Short mmCIF file of C-alpha atoms and ligand atoms in Angstrom, two decimals:
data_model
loop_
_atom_site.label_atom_id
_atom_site.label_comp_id
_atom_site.label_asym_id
_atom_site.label_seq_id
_atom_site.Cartn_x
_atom_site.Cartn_y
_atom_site.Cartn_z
CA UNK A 1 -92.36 -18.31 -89.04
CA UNK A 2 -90.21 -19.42 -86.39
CA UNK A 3 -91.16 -22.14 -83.91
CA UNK A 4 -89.95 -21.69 -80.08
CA UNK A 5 -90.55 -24.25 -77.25
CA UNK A 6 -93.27 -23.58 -75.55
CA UNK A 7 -93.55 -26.88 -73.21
CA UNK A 8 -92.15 -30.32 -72.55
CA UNK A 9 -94.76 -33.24 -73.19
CA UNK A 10 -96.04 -34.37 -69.97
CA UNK A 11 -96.04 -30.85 -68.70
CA UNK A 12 -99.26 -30.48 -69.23
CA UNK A 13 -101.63 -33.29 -69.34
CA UNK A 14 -105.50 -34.79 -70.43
CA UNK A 15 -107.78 -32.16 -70.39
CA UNK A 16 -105.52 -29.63 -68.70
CA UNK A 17 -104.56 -26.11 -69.95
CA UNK A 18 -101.84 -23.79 -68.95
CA UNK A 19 -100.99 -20.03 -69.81
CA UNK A 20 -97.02 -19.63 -70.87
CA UNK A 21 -95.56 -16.33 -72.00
CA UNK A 22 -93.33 -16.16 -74.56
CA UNK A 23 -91.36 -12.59 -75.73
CA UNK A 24 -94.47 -11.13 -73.88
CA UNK A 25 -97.22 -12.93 -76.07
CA UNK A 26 -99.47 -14.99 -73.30
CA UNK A 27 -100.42 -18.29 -75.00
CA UNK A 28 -102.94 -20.89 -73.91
CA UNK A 29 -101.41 -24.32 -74.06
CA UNK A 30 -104.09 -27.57 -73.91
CA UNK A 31 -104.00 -30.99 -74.10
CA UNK A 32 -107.22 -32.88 -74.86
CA UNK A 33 -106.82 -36.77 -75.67
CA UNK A 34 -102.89 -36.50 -75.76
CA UNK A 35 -103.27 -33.90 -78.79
CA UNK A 36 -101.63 -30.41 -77.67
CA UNK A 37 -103.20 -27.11 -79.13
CA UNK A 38 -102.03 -23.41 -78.72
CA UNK A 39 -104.30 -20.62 -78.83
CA UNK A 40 -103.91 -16.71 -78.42
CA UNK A 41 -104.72 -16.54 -74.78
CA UNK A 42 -107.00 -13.43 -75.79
CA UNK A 43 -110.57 -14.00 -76.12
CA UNK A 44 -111.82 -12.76 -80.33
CA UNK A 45 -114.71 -11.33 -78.77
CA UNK A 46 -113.38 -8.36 -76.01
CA UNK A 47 -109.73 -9.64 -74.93
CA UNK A 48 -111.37 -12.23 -71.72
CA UNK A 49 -108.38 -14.77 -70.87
CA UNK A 50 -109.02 -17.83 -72.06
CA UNK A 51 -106.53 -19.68 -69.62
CA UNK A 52 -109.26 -19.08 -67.43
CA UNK A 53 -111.96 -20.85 -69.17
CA UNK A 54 -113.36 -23.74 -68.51
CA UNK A 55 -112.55 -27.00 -70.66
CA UNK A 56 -115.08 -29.79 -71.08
CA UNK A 57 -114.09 -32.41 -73.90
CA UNK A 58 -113.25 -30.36 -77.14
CA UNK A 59 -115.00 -26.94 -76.12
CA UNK A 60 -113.09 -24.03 -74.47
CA UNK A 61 -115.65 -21.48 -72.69
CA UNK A 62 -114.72 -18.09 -72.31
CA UNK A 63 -114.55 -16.90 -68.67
CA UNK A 64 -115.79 -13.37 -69.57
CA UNK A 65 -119.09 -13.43 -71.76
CA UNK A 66 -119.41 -17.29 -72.14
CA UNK A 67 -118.75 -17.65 -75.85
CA UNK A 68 -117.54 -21.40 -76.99
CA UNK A 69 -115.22 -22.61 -79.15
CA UNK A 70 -113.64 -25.88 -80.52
CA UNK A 71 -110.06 -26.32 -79.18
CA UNK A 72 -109.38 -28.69 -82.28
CA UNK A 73 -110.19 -25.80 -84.88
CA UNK A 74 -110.92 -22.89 -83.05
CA UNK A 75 -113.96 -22.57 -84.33
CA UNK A 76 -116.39 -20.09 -82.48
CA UNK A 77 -119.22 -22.93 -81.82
CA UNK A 78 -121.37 -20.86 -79.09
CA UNK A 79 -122.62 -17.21 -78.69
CA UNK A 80 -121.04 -14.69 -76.44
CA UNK A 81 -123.85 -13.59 -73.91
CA UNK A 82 -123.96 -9.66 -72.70
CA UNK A 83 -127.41 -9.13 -70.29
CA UNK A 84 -129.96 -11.08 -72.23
CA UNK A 85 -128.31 -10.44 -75.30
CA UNK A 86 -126.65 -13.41 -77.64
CA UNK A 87 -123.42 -11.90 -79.55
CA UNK A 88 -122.03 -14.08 -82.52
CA UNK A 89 -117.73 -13.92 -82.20
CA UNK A 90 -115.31 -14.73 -84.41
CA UNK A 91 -112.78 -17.89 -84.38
CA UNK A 92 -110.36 -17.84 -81.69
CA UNK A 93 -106.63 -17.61 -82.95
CA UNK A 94 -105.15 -21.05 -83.11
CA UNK A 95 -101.30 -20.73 -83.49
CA UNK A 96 -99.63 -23.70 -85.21
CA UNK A 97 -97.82 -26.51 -83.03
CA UNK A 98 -95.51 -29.43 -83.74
CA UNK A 99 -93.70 -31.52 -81.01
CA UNK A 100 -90.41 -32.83 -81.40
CA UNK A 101 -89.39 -35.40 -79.70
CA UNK A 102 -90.15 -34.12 -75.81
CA UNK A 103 -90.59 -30.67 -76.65
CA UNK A 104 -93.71 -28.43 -77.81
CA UNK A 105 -92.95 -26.04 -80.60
CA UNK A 106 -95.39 -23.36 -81.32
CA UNK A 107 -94.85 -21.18 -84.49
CA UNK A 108 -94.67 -17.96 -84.08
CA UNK A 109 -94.69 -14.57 -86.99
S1 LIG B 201 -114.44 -11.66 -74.03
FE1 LIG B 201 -114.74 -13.77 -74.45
S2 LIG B 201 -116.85 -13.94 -74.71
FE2 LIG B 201 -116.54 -11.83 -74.38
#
């Protein structure tokens, strides 16, 4: 795994998110309490962009069909919704992160 900088600290700040691309992979940068997480910006469920979610404390709704999930695990922790009908999704893909010094690293394959 190789880890490429993704953001400078600061750049992005307290409950905040940004999309960055990097070699053509969109990921979802957020920063909730100071602590940065990266996420595939694609949704588990049918591809929605997450960037353009909303964010409330630790939970990251999807813009598309609704479905929740916890930014510190990626954890799905509510049900996609199509018409009246409540769809279980999977985890969302949490890449792995490490700043050094004033830069964000994420890893990536
Ligand atoms: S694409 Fe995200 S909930 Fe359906």
């Amino acid at each position: 795994m190789q880890y490429v900088k993704l953001a400078t600290v600061g750049e992005v700040k307290h409950g905040e998110k940004k999309k960055i691309l990097i070699n053509d992979k969109a990921i979802l940068l957020l920063n909730v309490g100071g602590l940065y997480y990266a996420f595939d910006n694609r949704c588990p469920h049918m591809g929605g962009l997450l960037s353009g979610g909303d964010l409330e404390g630790t939970t990251l709704t999807c813009p598309r069909h609704g479905a929740k999930f916890d930014v510190r695990t990626g954890k799905s922790v509510g049900n996609a919704k199509l018409a009246f009908i409540s769809v279980k999704v999977g985890d969302a893909t949490k890449l792995p992160l490490k700043v050094e010094g004033t830069d964000i690293l994420v890893g990536l394959d």
